Amino acid sequence: MCGIIGYIGDKKASEVLINGLSHLEYRGYDSSGVALSYKGEVEIYKAQGKLINLIEILKTKEDICSKSHLGIGHIRWATHGLPTTLNAHPHTCNCKSLTLVHNGIIENYQELKEELKSKGCTFVSQTDTEVAAHLIAQEYGKTKDLLCAMQNAVKKIKGAFAFCAIHKNEPDKIVVAKRNAPLVIGLGDGENFIASDIPAIIEYTKKAIYLSDYQVGVVTKNDVKIYDKDDKLIQNKVENLPFEAIAISKMGYKHFMLKEINEQSDVVRNVLSSKLVSSSENVVLNEFKLSKEKIKKITRVQIIACGTSLHAGLVGKYIIEQLAKIPVDVEASSEYIYRDTIADENTLVIGISQSGETADTITAIKQAKEKGSHIVIITNRADSTMARLADSLLPVNAGIEVSVAATKSYMAQLMSLYLLSFYLSEQKEIKEYSSIIKNLKQELIELPNKIELITQNPQNIQKIAKKYSSYKDFIFIARGINYPSALEGALKLKEISYINATGYCAGELKHGPIAMLDENMPVLAVLNTGIVYDKVLSNCEEARARQAKLIGVTNHIAEKDKGLFDDLIIIPQISDMASPALNIVVLQMLAYYIAEYLGKDVDQPRNLAKSVTVE
Ligand code: F6R
């Protein structure tokens, strides 16, 4: 993970770097650092912990901060070495002439380190990055040219990297390189920017060049030159950036997570717009590139994803199997990749990812692609690595999601999966489901208003959150299509409040987890009217009999059953098949308010990062 930034121009480099890093905090926040260059001298400042610690240090360095107009910066999610100041980037070589920031993992760093040590390099940190700093510096010793040094060094490095390097002898440039880690160069007028992601630079420019793997670039104030893997000068396309700066503002909300939960009604409207026009018309999904004939030949679907996206995939399994009658396997990407997965040209492989940069999912997708499967990517980032691997790209356009805990991107993924399952069913001309699909379409059209009924009336959820915020453990249960809601609700709670929360399919409770139940273990049950309603109700009885506190999230509860629950959260009327999209809003809000009562750092939970670019 980690975020990198670079600036060259007339502005104060420190301000651009810090501002940029603040928008990359979602990528990690263990430590941060900047290198500021002025007339060939480079000063490095680093701090352990949140970016604010670095900001405090820079406040005392007014002199260099006001003079420097070229710099590089980094925000770290520790992989090699503890999150200490020593391990924070930038890193340098022994003579401190070369300074480097890095995002990624250098796989052969041990081997390179030994070689460099034998040549006299001494290492001060435990990071893999320091190896690259020494290596590039060694190459500089031979070539006396930063571009050539970088080109030679990257040929010796195995693994993933986005690099920004500066050298005291060439104080008018930043040299960059990329392989399997994102890097974008923002183009300004008499200034240029480098970043791991667009939010870091969107305030300054709307034009950018994306570097591709194996490319190396030289960025000066007025120019950007890109070289391919054979060191040949090439021209990359200049692209218009998709976001507005406003998209990364909290807009008055206390946390990005709360803002993003509240945006979900609009996200649904967005995803459905122009694709689902009315309940009686077929879905328009021009992004799906398989012909009708090929769709009819699909024998299986494999959904690969991680974390929250994996839970969206599990909902996808229920609806695709039910409506399109194709067997669906859902697997964590990290499990998919280390076995000989059975996939062929009649397998539809769906990769789901908010960031489009998750390393495990990228590897899994590449593996499936080699087997000739058609690759569908459902991602919030149409500019991502995964998007570029897609045969069919279904961008979900949830807007930029800043909070580390995914909320609105999950909602957008659900909507895409509903659309896809309708589309597959319609293309396969499965007439027996057309009335179910018609009703479901109508429900999705009405969904935004129902989401707003929940988000605009948080009082009951807030009260329940307060009541349960002191518990140390939680169990979430549900069945059928809401089983993924239980998993996702538990994930949301544990990641932002650090309460030990586990999701189970309710029927499994009696096969072991029930041993955990007593008055200290609240059980949250999601029960929606439908085929499994009575079954979940019985599972609630079993929990109650063990004195567990019971919270019910439901669209309906009979008067006679109300007494079973300590607390109830009633959602608007909705069918079982559409209900995951409403239930999850409640569970996100519950997790949010519990974490908020506990005073947790909701948007940046410990140990996490939003874009997980390491396997
Ligand atoms: C949880 C969360 C993570 C991500 C997971 C995959 O709130 O955000 O579990 O869902 O790291 O990330 P993407 O979707 O970017 O592939």
XYZ file of C-alpha atoms and ligand atoms in Angstrom:
631
model
C 0.000 0.000 0.000
C 1.422 3.420 0.988
C 0.908 6.660 -0.904
C 3.519 8.679 -2.731
C 3.480 12.244 -3.950
C 5.811 14.569 -5.826
C 5.729 18.223 -6.808
C 7.785 20.530 -9.004
C 6.712 24.080 -9.827
C 6.386 27.514 -8.219
C 4.184 26.637 -5.264
C 5.578 25.815 -1.848
C 6.375 22.130 -2.270
C 5.729 21.361 1.409
C 2.143 22.612 1.154
C 1.354 20.630 -1.980
C 2.950 17.492 -0.550
C 1.160 17.674 2.796
C -2.148 18.463 1.172
C -1.661 15.578 -1.249
C -0.658 13.173 1.495
C -3.746 14.089 3.492
C -5.790 12.717 0.576
C -3.709 9.561 0.458
C -4.111 8.711 4.134
C -6.602 6.052 3.126
C -3.612 4.116 1.761
C -1.893 3.932 5.136
C -1.126 6.103 8.105
C 1.645 4.429 10.097
C 4.164 7.183 9.387
C 4.877 9.887 6.845
C 7.750 11.900 5.465
C 8.831 14.456 2.896
C 12.054 15.443 1.175
C 12.295 19.126 0.251
C 14.848 20.253 -2.290
C 16.366 23.718 -2.566
C 19.299 24.555 -4.813
C 20.557 20.995 -4.781
C 20.299 20.549 -1.016
C 17.686 18.075 0.193
C 16.192 18.067 3.657
C 14.209 15.105 4.920
C 11.566 15.192 7.632
C 9.736 12.138 8.923
C 7.289 11.328 11.686
C 5.829 8.182 13.177
C 2.035 7.925 13.316
C -0.540 10.154 11.683
C 0.256 12.898 9.189
C -0.496 15.540 11.802
C 2.814 14.634 13.493
C 4.713 15.501 10.317
C 2.727 18.708 9.939
C 3.806 19.733 13.449
C 7.451 19.142 12.564
C 7.201 21.156 9.351
C 5.705 24.087 11.264
C 9.148 24.516 12.815
C 10.940 24.425 9.440
C 9.601 27.647 8.014
C 12.824 28.479 6.189
C 13.060 25.438 3.912
C 9.278 25.213 3.581
C 9.077 28.721 2.170
C 11.999 28.205 -0.238
C 11.508 24.709 -1.618
C 9.509 24.242 -4.807
C 10.442 20.634 -5.476
C 9.801 17.702 -3.197
C 8.597 14.153 -2.736
C 6.508 12.675 0.042
C 5.191 9.419 1.407
C 2.571 7.998 3.715
C 3.239 4.464 4.914
C 1.398 1.259 5.611
C 4.161 -0.857 7.082
C 5.149 -4.062 5.311
C 8.879 -4.438 5.993
C 9.877 -3.170 9.403
C 7.955 -1.592 12.251
C 6.044 1.657 11.735
C 8.862 3.757 13.204
C 10.385 7.073 12.156
C 13.504 5.249 11.044
C 11.547 3.064 8.656
C 9.455 5.972 7.375
C 10.194 7.196 3.848
C 11.953 8.978 2.139
C 15.053 6.791 2.174
C 18.507 7.677 0.965
C 21.824 6.123 0.010
C 24.975 6.424 2.140
C 26.139 9.748 0.677
C 22.565 11.047 0.882
C 22.654 12.352 -2.674
C 19.706 10.247 -3.815
C 16.324 10.359 -2.085
C 13.495 7.931 -2.778
C 9.884 7.226 -1.876
C 8.286 3.902 -2.755
C 4.921 2.201 -2.801
C 4.951 -1.568 -3.269
C 7.093 -4.509 -2.242
C 10.536 -5.400 -3.532
C 10.495 -9.169 -3.533
C 14.219 -9.761 -4.083
C 15.286 -7.184 -1.520
C 17.220 -9.676 0.638
C 19.343 -10.798 -2.258
C 19.913 -7.216 -3.457
C 20.727 -6.128 0.082
C 23.464 -8.736 0.435
C 24.956 -7.714 -2.892
C 24.835 -4.012 -1.986
C 26.336 -4.681 1.445
C 29.240 -6.465 -0.207
C 29.779 -3.287 -2.217
C 30.005 -1.205 0.929
C 26.433 0.042 1.392
C 25.272 0.333 4.985
C 21.635 0.082 5.869
C 19.862 1.997 8.594
C 16.270 0.804 8.218
C 14.494 -2.541 7.992
C 12.676 -1.583 4.801
C 12.879 -3.071 1.341
C 12.793 0.487 -0.027
C 16.200 1.394 1.300
C 17.619 -1.335 -0.923
C 16.192 0.432 -3.966
C 17.658 3.759 -2.831
C 21.128 2.223 -2.623
C 20.680 0.379 -5.903
C 19.643 3.488 -7.840
C 22.504 5.418 -6.244
C 24.968 2.700 -7.310
C 23.671 2.921 -10.852
C 23.962 6.705 -10.666
C 27.613 6.256 -9.773
C 28.089 4.461 -13.081
C 25.884 6.566 -15.363
C 25.872 10.014 -13.719
C 22.310 10.344 -14.966
C 19.233 9.864 -12.784
C 17.006 8.627 -15.601
C 19.541 5.983 -16.706
C 20.188 5.020 -13.091
C 16.473 4.400 -12.550
C 16.125 2.525 -15.846
C 19.024 0.230 -14.948
C 17.914 -0.279 -11.356
C 14.316 -1.267 -12.095
C 15.549 -4.012 -14.409
C 17.185 -5.620 -11.368
C 14.173 -5.300 -9.086
C 11.525 -8.011 -8.723
C 8.159 -7.119 -7.254
C 5.875 -4.122 -7.236
C 6.815 -0.483 -7.099
C 5.913 3.081 -7.788
C 9.032 5.192 -7.222
C 9.726 8.919 -7.031
C 13.419 9.774 -6.865
C 15.378 13.008 -6.695
C 19.122 13.584 -6.837
C 21.186 16.478 -5.498
C 23.122 16.765 -8.778
C 19.938 17.096 -10.849
C 17.833 19.488 -8.780
C 15.340 20.277 -11.550
C 13.627 16.927 -11.899
C 11.825 14.008 -10.309
C 12.316 10.591 -11.875
C 9.487 8.098 -11.523
C 8.973 4.412 -12.311
C 6.083 2.003 -12.044
C 5.347 -1.699 -11.958
C 2.181 -3.179 -10.432
C 1.526 -0.141 -8.242
C -0.491 2.900 -9.296
C 1.141 6.156 -10.395
C -0.354 9.195 -12.045
C 1.360 12.385 -13.245
C -0.813 15.504 -12.986
C -0.070 18.155 -15.578
C -0.134 21.820 -14.613
C 0.926 25.083 -16.179
C 4.590 25.498 -15.230
C 4.223 22.804 -12.608
C 3.705 19.059 -12.462
C 2.475 16.617 -9.833
C 3.007 12.951 -9.140
C 0.759 10.819 -6.970
C -0.418 7.327 -6.169
C -3.972 8.438 -6.683
C -6.022 11.277 -8.112
C -7.468 12.761 -4.880
C -3.955 13.932 -3.995
C -3.752 16.224 -7.015
C -7.313 16.906 -8.119
C -7.314 20.325 -6.461
C -4.538 21.451 -8.760
C -5.203 19.884 -12.130
C -7.756 17.981 -14.180
C -5.254 16.617 -16.708
C -3.011 13.659 -16.132
C -0.921 10.917 -17.614
C -1.178 7.409 -16.181
C 2.078 5.531 -16.164
C 1.868 1.913 -17.332
C 3.860 -0.963 -15.895
C 7.562 -0.954 -16.769
C 7.523 2.728 -17.730
C 9.977 5.257 -16.348
C 9.397 9.020 -16.496
C 11.259 12.276 -16.024
C 9.144 15.094 -14.618
C 10.373 18.687 -14.764
C 8.516 21.971 -14.254
C 7.475 22.290 -17.867
C 7.801 18.808 -19.265
C 7.094 15.115 -18.765
C 9.007 12.478 -20.698
C 8.006 8.816 -20.558
C 10.160 5.842 -21.563
C 9.025 2.276 -22.166
C 10.683 -0.905 -20.888
C 13.207 -0.782 -23.752
C 14.102 2.785 -22.687
C 12.491 4.188 -25.824
C 10.852 7.626 -25.558
C 7.097 7.240 -25.954
C 3.965 9.337 -25.693
C 1.256 8.478 -23.153
C -2.287 9.707 -23.600
C -3.279 12.789 -21.619
C -6.504 12.011 -19.771
C -9.120 14.172 -18.118
C -9.464 13.282 -14.465
C -12.885 12.003 -13.435
C -13.307 13.608 -10.004
C -14.168 17.008 -8.633
C -12.299 18.317 -5.601
C -15.649 18.605 -3.795
C -15.916 14.808 -3.854
C -13.198 14.585 -1.238
C -14.746 17.023 1.213
C -16.665 15.904 4.335
C -19.432 18.364 3.429
C -20.222 19.078 7.059
C -20.412 15.466 8.217
C -18.307 14.482 11.223
C -16.729 11.589 9.334
C -16.411 10.514 5.723
C -18.026 7.210 6.685
C -21.227 8.941 7.780
C -21.227 11.088 4.649
C -20.727 8.009 2.486
C -23.501 6.070 4.263
C -25.806 9.014 3.577
C -24.822 9.157 -0.076
C -26.099 5.654 -0.743
C -29.541 6.646 -1.962
C -27.907 8.775 -4.668
C -25.449 6.002 -5.424
C -28.373 3.688 -6.207
C -29.940 6.341 -8.454
C -26.595 6.779 -10.185
C -25.888 3.128 -10.857
C -29.392 2.448 -12.123
C -29.698 5.580 -14.215
C -29.939 4.873 -17.951
C -29.513 1.127 -17.304
C -32.785 0.422 -15.555
C -35.319 2.739 -17.114
C -38.544 1.090 -15.988
C -39.628 -2.191 -14.480
C -41.122 -3.358 -17.760
C -38.091 -2.703 -19.936
C -35.028 -4.875 -20.368
C -31.849 -3.769 -18.651
C -29.443 -1.828 -20.889
C -25.939 -3.037 -20.188
C -23.812 -1.996 -23.140
C -20.673 -2.438 -21.025
C -21.233 -6.205 -21.015
C -19.414 -7.385 -24.120
C -20.436 -11.040 -24.451
C -22.895 -11.823 -27.218
C -26.258 -13.418 -26.496
C -25.002 -16.696 -27.981
C -21.958 -16.724 -25.727
C -24.037 -15.845 -22.679
C -26.181 -18.883 -23.384
C -23.037 -21.018 -23.350
C -21.853 -19.870 -19.912
C -21.676 -22.958 -17.711
C -20.476 -21.366 -14.490
C -19.706 -18.065 -12.869
C -16.791 -17.457 -10.531
C -16.811 -14.347 -8.386
C -13.486 -13.326 -6.898
C -13.013 -10.495 -4.445
C -11.803 -9.593 -0.964
C -13.405 -8.244 2.194
C -16.529 -6.188 1.690
C -16.433 -6.768 -2.070
C -16.427 -10.501 -1.359
C -19.615 -10.078 0.668
C -21.220 -8.239 -2.251
C -20.170 -11.200 -4.390
C -21.992 -13.575 -2.024
C -25.206 -11.621 -2.540
C -24.446 -11.859 -6.265
C -24.355 -15.645 -5.996
C -27.901 -15.760 -4.679
C -29.339 -13.512 -7.357
C -27.410 -14.829 -10.354
C -28.173 -18.449 -9.474
C -31.807 -17.657 -8.818
C -32.497 -15.392 -11.808
C -30.002 -16.479 -14.462
C -29.828 -20.143 -13.468
C -26.057 -20.373 -13.676
C -24.065 -22.002 -10.861
C -21.919 -19.454 -9.064
C -18.828 -19.971 -6.918
C -17.652 -17.103 -4.749
C -14.111 -17.194 -3.473
C -11.672 -14.929 -1.676
C -9.082 -13.891 -4.243
C -6.252 -14.919 -1.941
C -7.602 -18.484 -1.948
C -8.334 -18.556 -5.670
C -4.755 -17.922 -6.661
C -2.739 -20.724 -5.158
C -4.391 -23.735 -6.712
C -5.194 -24.943 -10.170
C -8.579 -23.312 -10.497
C -10.983 -24.833 -12.984
C -12.027 -22.144 -15.423
C -12.357 -22.079 -19.198
C -13.831 -20.006 -22.004
C -17.354 -20.829 -20.871
C -16.668 -19.562 -17.371
C -17.670 -16.012 -16.591
C -15.233 -14.617 -14.053
C -16.357 -11.568 -12.119
C -13.789 -9.574 -10.167
C -15.263 -7.121 -7.682
C -13.197 -4.364 -6.134
C -13.813 -0.873 -4.877
C -10.269 0.274 -5.549
C -9.508 -1.895 -8.545
C -5.991 -2.169 -7.118
C -6.288 -5.048 -4.639
C -3.242 -7.214 -5.307
C -4.877 -10.585 -4.562
C -7.791 -9.876 -6.878
C -5.523 -8.593 -9.648
C -3.473 -11.814 -9.497
C -6.619 -13.954 -9.487
C -8.049 -12.082 -12.462
C -4.832 -12.475 -14.441
C -4.889 -16.207 -13.660
C -8.470 -16.562 -14.918
C -7.711 -14.465 -17.998
C -4.968 -16.882 -18.980
C -7.543 -19.683 -18.985
C -9.604 -17.845 -21.574
C -12.509 -16.888 -19.311
C -14.443 -13.712 -20.027
C -13.463 -11.219 -17.310
C -16.069 -8.870 -15.896
C -14.743 -6.228 -13.530
C -17.086 -4.428 -11.168
C -15.115 -1.530 -9.748
C -15.540 1.956 -8.416
C -12.381 3.044 -10.192
C -12.633 2.961 -13.972
C -9.039 4.223 -14.024
C -7.655 1.256 -12.054
C -5.381 -1.655 -12.916
C -8.286 -4.096 -12.695
C -10.407 -1.970 -15.006
C -7.681 -2.256 -17.594
C -7.747 -6.065 -17.328
C -11.492 -6.239 -17.988
C -13.150 -7.726 -21.028
C -16.348 -6.162 -19.736
C -16.009 -3.235 -17.369
C -18.984 -2.412 -15.175
C -17.942 0.809 -13.448
C -20.128 1.403 -10.415
C -19.562 5.170 -10.100
C -20.170 5.423 -6.376
C -17.942 8.487 -6.336
C -14.712 8.560 -4.460
C -14.884 6.646 -1.178
C -12.524 8.062 1.432
C -13.427 6.261 4.643
C -11.417 3.076 4.964
C -14.545 1.092 5.811
C -16.378 0.486 2.556
C -20.059 1.481 2.555
C -21.377 3.181 -0.556
C -19.114 1.142 -2.824
C -20.753 -2.016 -1.402
C -24.159 -0.576 -2.256
C -23.005 0.235 -5.780
C -21.568 -3.259 -6.199
C -24.893 -4.764 -5.106
C -26.738 -2.667 -7.680
C -24.344 -3.732 -10.436
C -24.850 -7.369 -9.512
C -28.643 -6.991 -9.622
C -28.375 -5.370 -13.053
C -26.024 -8.080 -14.274
C -28.271 -10.893 -13.071
C -31.322 -9.298 -14.735
C -29.301 -8.866 -17.914
C -28.062 -12.470 -17.961
C -31.572 -13.759 -17.331
C -33.038 -11.546 -20.059
C -30.367 -12.488 -22.568
C -30.940 -16.159 -21.788
C -34.661 -15.484 -22.295
C -35.666 -17.250 -19.092
C -39.318 -16.332 -19.235
C -40.364 -17.994 -15.965
C -38.528 -15.330 -13.956
C -39.657 -12.271 -15.854
C -42.353 -11.352 -13.353
C -39.970 -11.773 -10.382
C -37.445 -9.592 -12.200
C -40.101 -7.014 -13.009
C -41.042 -6.729 -9.330
C -37.418 -6.587 -8.273
C -36.715 -3.823 -10.775
C -39.570 -1.808 -9.342
C -38.171 -2.358 -5.861
C -34.754 -1.103 -6.915
C -36.320 1.984 -8.472
C -38.053 2.676 -5.149
C -34.980 1.760 -3.076
C -33.367 5.241 -2.773
C -36.401 6.648 -0.947
C -36.400 3.703 1.435
C -32.683 4.124 2.135
C -33.375 7.770 2.960
C -36.095 6.749 5.423
C -33.372 4.876 7.306
C -30.518 7.376 7.012
C -32.722 10.356 7.869
C -34.104 8.722 10.994
C -31.045 7.529 12.896
C -32.414 8.045 16.446
C -33.375 4.437 17.186
C -30.116 3.090 15.763
C -28.154 5.691 17.754
C -29.952 4.676 20.963
C -29.241 0.996 20.376
C -25.626 1.751 19.453
C -25.115 3.581 22.729
C -26.719 0.765 24.707
C -24.482 -1.921 23.175
C -21.253 0.019 22.779
C -19.764 -1.399 25.975
C -20.046 -5.051 24.878
C -16.814 -6.756 23.890
C -18.280 -9.374 21.545
C -21.129 -9.580 19.057
C -22.672 -12.259 16.891
C -24.544 -11.427 13.683
C -26.880 -14.050 12.240
C -28.995 -14.276 9.111
C -29.918 -16.814 6.467
C -30.228 -17.009 2.725
C -29.571 -13.864 0.801
C -28.967 -11.942 4.018
C -26.230 -14.247 5.257
C -23.725 -11.933 3.490
C -25.416 -9.014 5.333
C -24.512 -10.711 8.628
C -20.916 -11.131 7.476
C -20.671 -7.561 6.252
C -22.395 -6.117 9.342
C -19.921 -7.965 11.576
C -16.980 -6.835 9.454
C -18.088 -3.211 9.647
C -18.424 -3.387 13.417
C -15.105 -5.078 14.064
C -13.034 -2.959 11.720
C -14.063 0.423 13.077
C -14.861 -0.331 16.741
C -12.463 -3.293 17.370
C -15.355 -5.184 18.996
C -14.994 -8.878 18.295
C -17.920 -9.444 15.915
C -18.597 -12.584 13.887
C -21.209 -13.285 11.252
C -22.794 -16.720 10.953
C -25.522 -18.245 8.886
C -28.180 -18.576 11.566
C -28.578 -22.327 11.034
C -24.945 -22.835 12.019
C -25.407 -21.238 15.438
C -26.349 -24.528 17.033
C -23.331 -26.304 15.542
C -20.794 -24.651 17.803
C -21.096 -20.879 18.203
C -24.064 -21.307 20.544
C -21.524 -22.340 23.193
C -20.446 -18.692 23.289
C -23.884 -17.361 24.150
C -24.734 -15.797 27.499
C -25.907 -12.404 28.719
C -22.601 -10.856 27.638
C -22.906 -11.848 23.997
C -25.460 -9.799 22.059
C -26.886 -11.477 18.970
C -28.052 -9.345 16.080
C -30.444 -11.174 13.787
C -31.386 -10.008 10.300
C -34.779 -11.432 9.459
C -36.749 -10.457 6.435
C -40.117 -11.854 5.484
C -39.574 -14.682 3.044
C -38.697 -18.313 2.920
C -36.233 -18.283 5.856
C -38.056 -15.850 8.153
C -39.515 -18.485 10.495
C -36.224 -20.366 10.553
C -34.285 -17.298 11.693
C -36.988 -16.614 14.271
C -36.413 -20.116 15.687
C -32.668 -19.447 15.776
C -33.441 -16.272 17.729
C -35.445 -18.360 20.225
C -32.431 -20.627 20.665
C -30.225 -17.615 21.366
C -32.773 -16.154 23.756
C -32.906 -19.392 25.695
C -29.175 -18.883 26.393
C -29.885 -15.397 27.782
C -28.209 -13.618 24.896
C -29.387 -10.049 24.353
C -31.224 -9.980 21.026
C -31.426 -7.204 18.457
C -33.686 -7.788 15.465
C -33.349 -6.005 12.134
C -36.512 -6.743 10.216
C -39.142 -5.437 7.828
C -41.910 -7.121 9.808
C -42.472 -8.591 13.219
C -45.706 -9.998 14.544
C -46.954 -8.534 17.836
C -46.565 -11.951 19.501
C -42.872 -12.156 18.578
C -41.859 -8.673 19.628
C -41.165 -9.731 23.209
C -38.422 -12.060 22.029
C -36.173 -9.114 21.217
C -34.481 -6.633 23.502
C -34.348 -4.160 20.668
C -35.835 -3.922 17.217
C -34.894 -1.916 14.157
C -37.710 -1.912 11.631
C -36.824 -1.242 8.010
C -39.298 -0.254 5.257
C -41.186 -2.977 3.421
C -39.024 -4.863 0.958
C -38.834 -8.329 -0.564
C -36.251 -10.789 0.709
C -34.351 -10.633 -2.581
C -33.899 -6.872 -2.490
C -33.494 -6.630 1.279
C -29.666 -6.883 1.560
C -29.535 -3.353 0.141
C -31.631 -1.992 3.012
C -30.432 -4.173 5.860
C -26.839 -3.222 5.245
C -27.584 0.476 5.701
C -28.832 -0.284 9.228
C -25.777 -2.389 10.017
C -23.376 0.240 8.681
C -25.078 2.898 10.808
C -25.030 0.707 13.890
C -21.297 0.058 13.454
C -20.678 3.730 12.804
C -22.526 4.986 15.885
C -20.983 2.339 18.166
C -17.484 3.320 16.995
C -18.373 6.969 17.374
C -19.601 6.473 20.949
C -16.374 4.673 21.689
C -14.431 7.617 20.294
C -12.669 5.510 17.684
C -10.905 6.889 14.657
C -13.786 5.922 12.387
C -12.334 6.904 9.018
C -8.876 5.510 9.658
C -9.126 2.384 11.818
C -5.886 0.970 13.151
C -3.804 -1.424 11.028
C -5.975 -0.971 7.946
C -5.591 0.730 4.607
C -8.145 1.308 1.926
C -6.206 0.052 -1.019
C -4.510 -3.253 -0.280
C -1.853 -3.493 -2.945
C 0.188 -6.253 -1.312
C -0.592 -9.961 -1.569
C -13.846 -3.261 4.526
C -13.059 -3.008 3.340
C -12.172 -4.099 2.851
C -12.155 -4.111 1.323
C -11.120 -5.106 0.811
C -11.119 -5.201 -0.691
O -14.623 -2.161 4.858
O -13.092 -1.957 2.785
O -12.561 -5.324 3.348
O -13.422 -4.434 0.862
O -9.843 -4.705 1.243
O -10.861 -3.997 -1.297
P -11.336 -3.667 -2.761
O -12.810 -3.691 -2.773
O -10.767 -2.322 -3.045
O -10.747 -4.736 -3.636
